[in-house]
Amino acid sequence: MGLKNCPECGKLFVSGTIPMCPACYEQEEKDEMKIVEYLREKNKASMEEIHEATGVKERTIFRMIKAGRFMGISDISYPCEVCGTLIFGGRMCDKCNTDFLEQVKKSNLDRAAKVQIESDKNRGAGMYSRERDRYR
Ligand SMILES: [Zn+2]
Ligand SMILES: [Zn+2]
């Protein structure tokens, strides 16, 4: 319990069981109803389609998807945080997720190599100079 800024409108409110101010919470419940209504007629929908059909802010829809509010009603796709490919779960598409894990692995295994890759990238010619080295 305590005073918090509402993540939606920025007003101060007493935080308790709900994560935002009562006015925004009420609005969000209405928004959620609208989306659920819309999804009832669909097996699949993208975040963009929902936004266009209901007028609910994409940020709000996204938050609801993450909270699992529409689970079991419909498969909702939304863009991967990295490349924008439409995905149905998590934060990134499979490809970016794999890339990300690879990067983490690499940086753990060999920090020096990663620094090298970064500086190559900054020069903008890393790939090509390495290719040349290989065939020399
Ligand atoms: Zn608010
Ligand atoms: Zn991606």
Coordinates of N, CA and C and ligand atoms in Angstrom, one line a residue:
M1 N 0.8 -1.2 0.0 CA 0.0 0.0 0.0 C 0.9 1.2 0.0
G2 N 0.4 2.3 -0.7 CA 1.1 3.5 -0.7 C 0.7 4.3 -1.9
L3 N 1.1 5.5 -2.0 CA 0.8 6.4 -3.2 C 1.7 6.0 -4.3
K4 N 1.1 5.9 -5.5 CA 1.8 5.6 -6.7 C 1.3 6.4 -7.8
N5 N 2.1 6.6 -8.9 CA 1.6 7.2 -10.1 C 0.9 6.2 -11.0
C6 N -0.2 6.5 -11.4 CA -0.9 5.6 -12.3 C -0.1 5.4 -13.6
P7 N 0.1 4.2 -14.0 CA 0.9 4.0 -15.2 C 0.2 4.4 -16.5
E8 N -1.1 4.6 -16.4 CA -1.9 5.0 -17.6 C -2.0 6.6 -17.7
C9 N -2.4 7.2 -16.7 CA -2.7 8.6 -16.7 C -1.7 9.5 -15.9
G10 N -0.9 8.8 -15.1 CA 0.1 9.5 -14.3 C -0.4 10.2 -13.0
K11 N -1.7 10.1 -12.8 CA -2.2 10.6 -11.5 C -1.8 9.8 -10.3
L12 N -1.7 10.4 -9.2 CA -1.4 9.7 -8.0 C -2.6 8.9 -7.5
F13 N -2.4 7.7 -7.1 CA -3.5 6.9 -6.5 C -3.0 6.0 -5.4
V14 N -3.9 5.5 -4.6 CA -3.5 4.6 -3.5 C -3.4 3.2 -4.1
S15 N -2.2 2.7 -4.1 CA -2.0 1.4 -4.7 C -2.4 0.3 -3.7
G16 N -3.1 -0.6 -4.2 CA -3.6 -1.7 -3.4 C -3.7 -2.9 -4.3
T17 N -5.0 -3.4 -4.5 CA -5.2 -4.6 -5.3 C -5.1 -4.3 -6.8
I18 N -5.3 -3.1 -7.2 CA -5.3 -2.8 -8.6 C -4.1 -2.0 -9.0
P19 N -3.5 -2.3 -10.2 CA -2.2 -1.7 -10.5 C -2.3 -0.3 -11.1
M20 N -3.5 0.3 -11.2 CA -3.6 1.6 -11.7 C -4.8 2.4 -11.0
C21 N -5.0 3.6 -11.3 CA -6.0 4.4 -10.6 C -7.4 3.9 -11.0
P22 N -8.4 4.1 -10.1 CA -9.7 3.5 -10.3 C -10.3 3.9 -11.6
A23 N -10.1 5.2 -12.0 CA -10.7 5.6 -13.3 C -10.2 4.8 -14.5
C24 N -8.8 4.7 -14.5 CA -8.2 3.9 -15.6 C -8.6 2.5 -15.5
Y25 N -8.7 2.0 -14.3 CA -9.0 0.6 -14.1 C -10.4 0.3 -14.7
E26 N -11.3 1.2 -14.4 CA -12.7 1.1 -15.0 C -12.6 1.1 -16.5
Q27 N -11.9 2.0 -17.0 CA -11.7 2.1 -18.5 C -11.1 0.8 -19.0
E28 N -10.2 0.3 -18.3 CA -9.5 -0.9 -18.8 C -10.5 -2.1 -18.8
E29 N -11.3 -2.1 -17.8 CA -12.3 -3.2 -17.8 C -13.2 -3.2 -19.0
K30 N -13.6 -1.9 -19.3 CA -14.5 -1.7 -20.5 C -13.7 -2.1 -21.7
D31 N -12.5 -1.7 -21.8 CA -11.7 -2.1 -23.0 C -11.6 -3.6 -23.1
E32 N -11.3 -4.2 -22.0 CA -11.2 -5.6 -22.0 C -12.4 -6.3 -22.5
M33 N -13.6 -5.9 -22.0 CA -14.9 -6.4 -22.5 C -15.0 -6.3 -24.0
K34 N -14.7 -5.1 -24.5 CA -14.8 -4.8 -25.9 C -13.9 -5.8 -26.7
I35 N -12.7 -6.0 -26.2 CA -11.8 -6.9 -26.9 C -12.3 -8.3 -26.9
V36 N -12.8 -8.8 -25.7 CA -13.3 -10.1 -25.6 C -14.5 -10.3 -26.5
E37 N -15.4 -9.3 -26.6 CA -16.5 -9.4 -27.5 C -16.0 -9.6 -29.0
Y38 N -15.0 -8.8 -29.3 CA -14.5 -8.9 -30.7 C -13.8 -10.2 -30.9
L39 N -13.1 -10.7 -29.9 CA -12.4 -12.0 -30.1 C -13.3 -13.2 -30.2
R40 N -14.5 -13.1 -29.6 CA -15.4 -14.2 -29.6 C -15.7 -14.7 -31.1
E41 N -15.6 -13.8 -32.0 CA -16.0 -14.1 -33.4 C -14.7 -14.5 -34.2
K42 N -13.6 -14.5 -33.5 CA -12.4 -14.8 -34.2 C -11.6 -16.0 -33.6
N43 N -10.9 -16.7 -34.4 CA -10.0 -17.7 -33.9 C -8.6 -17.1 -33.7
K44 N -8.3 -16.2 -34.6 CA -7.0 -15.6 -34.6 C -7.2 -14.1 -34.9
A45 N -6.4 -13.3 -34.2 CA -6.4 -11.9 -34.5 C -5.0 -11.3 -34.2
S46 N -4.7 -10.2 -34.9 CA -3.4 -9.6 -34.5 C -3.7 -8.4 -33.6
M47 N -2.7 -7.9 -32.9 CA -2.9 -6.8 -32.0 C -3.4 -5.6 -32.8
E48 N -2.9 -5.4 -34.0 CA -3.3 -4.3 -34.8 C -4.8 -4.4 -35.2
E49 N -5.2 -5.6 -35.6 CA -6.6 -5.7 -35.9 C -7.5 -5.4 -34.7
I50 N -7.1 -5.9 -33.5 CA -7.9 -5.6 -32.3 C -7.9 -4.1 -32.1
H51 N -6.8 -3.5 -32.2 CA -6.7 -2.0 -32.1 C -7.7 -1.3 -33.0
E52 N -7.6 -1.7 -34.3 CA -8.5 -1.0 -35.2 C -10.0 -1.3 -35.0
A53 N -10.3 -2.5 -34.6 CA -11.7 -2.8 -34.3 C -12.3 -2.2 -33.1
T54 N -11.4 -2.1 -32.0 CA -12.0 -1.7 -30.7 C -11.5 -0.3 -30.3
G55 N -10.5 0.2 -30.9 CA -10.0 1.6 -30.6 C -9.2 1.6 -29.3
V56 N -8.9 0.4 -28.8 CA -8.1 0.3 -27.5 C -6.7 0.5 -27.9
K57 N -5.9 1.3 -27.1 CA -4.5 1.5 -27.3 C -3.7 0.2 -27.4
E58 N -2.8 0.1 -28.4 CA -2.0 -1.1 -28.6 C -1.2 -1.4 -27.3
R59 N -0.7 -0.4 -26.7 CA 0.0 -0.6 -25.5 C -0.8 -1.3 -24.4
T60 N -2.1 -0.9 -24.3 CA -3.0 -1.5 -23.4 C -3.3 -3.0 -23.8
I61 N -3.5 -3.2 -25.1 CA -3.8 -4.5 -25.5 C -2.7 -5.4 -25.2
F62 N -1.5 -4.9 -25.5 CA -0.2 -5.7 -25.3 C -0.1 -6.1 -23.8
R63 N -0.4 -5.2 -23.0 CA -0.3 -5.4 -21.5 C -1.3 -6.5 -21.1
M64 N -2.5 -6.5 -21.7 CA -3.5 -7.5 -21.4 C -3.1 -8.9 -21.9
I65 N -2.5 -8.9 -23.1 CA -2.0 -10.1 -23.7 C -1.0 -10.8 -22.8
K66 N 0.0 -9.9 -22.4 CA 1.0 -10.4 -21.5 C 0.5 -10.9 -20.2
A67 N -0.6 -10.3 -19.8 CA -1.1 -10.8 -18.5 C -2.0 -12.0 -18.7
G68 N -2.1 -12.5 -19.9 CA -2.8 -13.7 -20.2 C -4.3 -13.6 -20.1
R69 N -4.8 -12.3 -20.3 CA -6.3 -12.1 -20.2 C -7.1 -12.8 -21.3
F70 N -6.5 -13.0 -22.4 CA -7.4 -13.5 -23.5 C -7.0 -15.0 -23.8
M71 N -6.3 -15.6 -22.9 CA -5.9 -17.0 -23.1 C -7.1 -17.8 -23.2
G72 N -7.1 -18.7 -24.2 CA -8.3 -19.6 -24.3 C -9.4 -19.0 -25.2
I73 N -9.4 -17.8 -25.4 CA -10.4 -17.1 -26.2 C -10.0 -17.2 -27.7
S74 N -8.8 -16.7 -27.9 CA -8.3 -16.6 -29.3 C -6.8 -16.5 -29.3
D75 N -6.2 -16.9 -30.4 CA -4.8 -16.7 -30.5 C -4.5 -15.3 -31.0
I76 N -3.8 -14.5 -30.3 CA -3.5 -13.2 -30.7 C -2.1 -13.0 -31.0
S77 N -1.8 -12.5 -32.2 CA -0.4 -12.3 -32.6 C -0.1 -10.8 -32.3
Y78 N 1.2 -10.6 -32.0 CA 1.7 -9.2 -31.8 C 3.2 -9.2 -32.3
P79 N 3.7 -8.1 -32.5 CA 5.1 -8.0 -33.1 C 6.2 -8.4 -32.1
C80 N 7.1 -9.2 -32.7 CA 8.4 -9.5 -31.9 C 9.0 -8.1 -31.5
E81 N 9.6 -8.1 -30.3 CA 10.2 -6.8 -29.9 C 11.4 -6.4 -30.7
V82 N 12.0 -7.4 -31.3 CA 13.2 -7.1 -32.0 C 13.0 -6.8 -33.5
C83 N 12.3 -7.8 -34.2 CA 12.2 -7.6 -35.7 C 10.8 -7.4 -36.2
G84 N 9.8 -7.5 -35.3 CA 8.5 -7.1 -35.7 C 7.7 -8.3 -36.4
T85 N 8.3 -9.4 -36.5 CA 7.5 -10.6 -36.9 C 6.4 -10.9 -36.0
L86 N 5.2 -11.3 -36.5 CA 4.1 -11.6 -35.6 C 4.3 -12.9 -34.8
I87 N 4.1 -12.8 -33.5 CA 4.3 -13.9 -32.7 C 3.1 -14.1 -31.8
F88 N 3.0 -15.3 -31.1 CA 1.9 -15.6 -30.3 C 2.2 -15.8 -28.8
G89 N 3.5 -15.6 -28.5 CA 3.8 -15.8 -27.1 C 5.3 -15.2 -26.8
G90 N 5.5 -14.9 -25.6 CA 6.9 -14.5 -25.3 C 7.1 -13.0 -25.7
R91 N 8.4 -12.6 -25.7 CA 8.7 -11.3 -26.1 C 9.3 -11.2 -27.5
M92 N 9.9 -12.3 -28.0 CA 10.6 -12.3 -29.2 C 10.2 -13.5 -30.1
C93 N 10.3 -13.4 -31.4 CA 10.1 -14.6 -32.2 C 11.2 -15.6 -32.0
D94 N 10.9 -16.8 -32.5 CA 11.9 -17.9 -32.3 C 13.3 -17.6 -32.7
K95 N 13.4 -17.0 -33.9 CA 14.6 -16.6 -34.5 C 15.4 -15.6 -33.6
C96 N 14.7 -14.6 -33.2 CA 15.4 -13.5 -32.4 C 15.8 -14.1 -31.0
N97 N 14.9 -15.0 -30.5 CA 15.1 -15.6 -29.2 C 16.4 -16.5 -29.3
T98 N 16.5 -17.2 -30.4 CA 17.7 -18.1 -30.6 C 19.0 -17.2 -30.7
D99 N 18.8 -16.1 -31.6 CA 19.9 -15.2 -31.7 C 20.4 -14.6 -30.4
F100 N 19.4 -14.3 -29.6 CA 19.6 -13.6 -28.3 C 20.3 -14.6 -27.4
L101 N 19.9 -15.9 -27.3 CA 20.5 -16.9 -26.5 C 21.9 -17.1 -27.0
E102 N 22.1 -17.2 -28.3 CA 23.4 -17.4 -28.8 C 24.4 -16.3 -28.4
Q103 N 23.8 -15.1 -28.4 CA 24.6 -13.9 -28.0 C 25.0 -14.0 -26.6
V104 N 24.1 -14.4 -25.8 CA 24.3 -14.5 -24.3 C 25.4 -15.5 -24.1
K105 N 25.2 -16.7 -24.8 CA 26.2 -17.8 -24.7 C 27.6 -17.3 -25.0
K106 N 27.6 -16.7 -26.2 CA 28.9 -16.2 -26.7 C 29.6 -15.2 -25.7
S107 N 28.8 -14.3 -25.3 CA 29.4 -13.3 -24.4 C 29.8 -13.8 -23.1
N108 N 29.2 -14.9 -22.7 CA 29.6 -15.6 -21.5 C 30.9 -16.4 -21.7
L109 N 31.0 -17.0 -22.9 CA 32.1 -17.9 -23.2 C 33.3 -17.1 -23.5
D110 N 33.1 -16.0 -24.3 CA 34.3 -15.3 -24.8 C 34.0 -13.8 -24.9
R111 N 34.1 -13.1 -23.8 CA 33.8 -11.7 -23.8 C 34.7 -11.0 -24.8
A112 N 35.9 -11.4 -24.9 CA 36.9 -10.7 -25.7 C 36.4 -10.7 -27.2
A113 N 36.0 -11.9 -27.6 CA 35.5 -12.1 -29.0 C 34.3 -11.1 -29.3
K114 N 33.5 -11.0 -28.3 CA 32.3 -10.2 -28.5 C 32.7 -8.7 -28.7
V115 N 33.7 -8.3 -27.9 CA 34.2 -6.9 -28.0 C 34.8 -6.7 -29.5
Q116 N 35.4 -7.8 -29.9 CA 36.0 -7.7 -31.3 C 34.9 -7.6 -32.3
I117 N 33.8 -8.4 -32.2 CA 32.7 -8.3 -33.1 C 32.1 -6.9 -33.1
E118 N 31.9 -6.4 -31.9 CA 31.4 -5.0 -31.8 C 32.2 -4.0 -32.5
S119 N 33.5 -4.1 -32.3 CA 34.4 -3.1 -32.9 C 34.4 -3.3 -34.4
D120 N 34.3 -4.5 -34.9 CA 34.2 -4.8 -36.3 C 33.0 -4.1 -36.9
K121 N 31.9 -4.3 -36.1 CA 30.6 -3.8 -36.6 C 30.7 -2.2 -36.7
N122 N 31.4 -1.6 -35.7 CA 31.5 -0.2 -35.7 C 32.3 0.3 -36.9
R123 N 33.3 -0.5 -37.3 CA 34.0 -0.2 -38.5 C 33.2 -0.4 -39.8
G124 N 32.3 -1.3 -39.6 CA 31.4 -1.6 -40.8 C 32.0 -2.5 -41.8
A125 N 33.1 -3.1 -41.6 CA 33.8 -3.9 -42.6 C 34.2 -5.3 -42.0
G126 N 33.7 -5.6 -40.8 CA 34.2 -6.8 -40.2 C 33.9 -8.0 -41.0
M127 N 32.7 -8.2 -41.4 CA 32.4 -9.4 -42.2 C 33.3 -9.6 -43.3
Y128 N 33.5 -8.6 -44.1 CA 34.3 -8.7 -45.3 C 35.8 -9.0 -45.0
S129 N 36.3 -8.3 -44.1 CA 37.7 -8.5 -43.8 C 38.0 -9.9 -43.3
R130 N 37.0 -10.4 -42.5 CA 37.1 -11.8 -42.0 C 37.1 -12.8 -43.2
E131 N 36.1 -12.5 -44.1 CA 36.0 -13.4 -45.3 C 37.3 -13.4 -46.0
R132 N 37.9 -12.3 -46.3 CA 39.2 -12.2 -47.0 C 40.2 -13.0 -46.3
D133 N 40.3 -12.9 -45.0 CA 41.3 -13.6 -44.2 C 41.2 -15.1 -44.5
R134 N 40.0 -15.5 -44.6 CA 39.7 -17.0 -44.7 C 40.3 -17.5 -46.0
Y135 N 40.2 -16.8 -47.0 CA 40.5 -17.3 -48.3 C 42.0 -16.9 -48.7
R136 N 42.6 -16.3 -47.8 CA 44.0 -15.8 -48.2 C 45.0 -17.0 -48.3
Ligands
ZN1 ZN -5.1 6.5 -14.2
ZN2 ZN 12.1 -11.4 -34.1

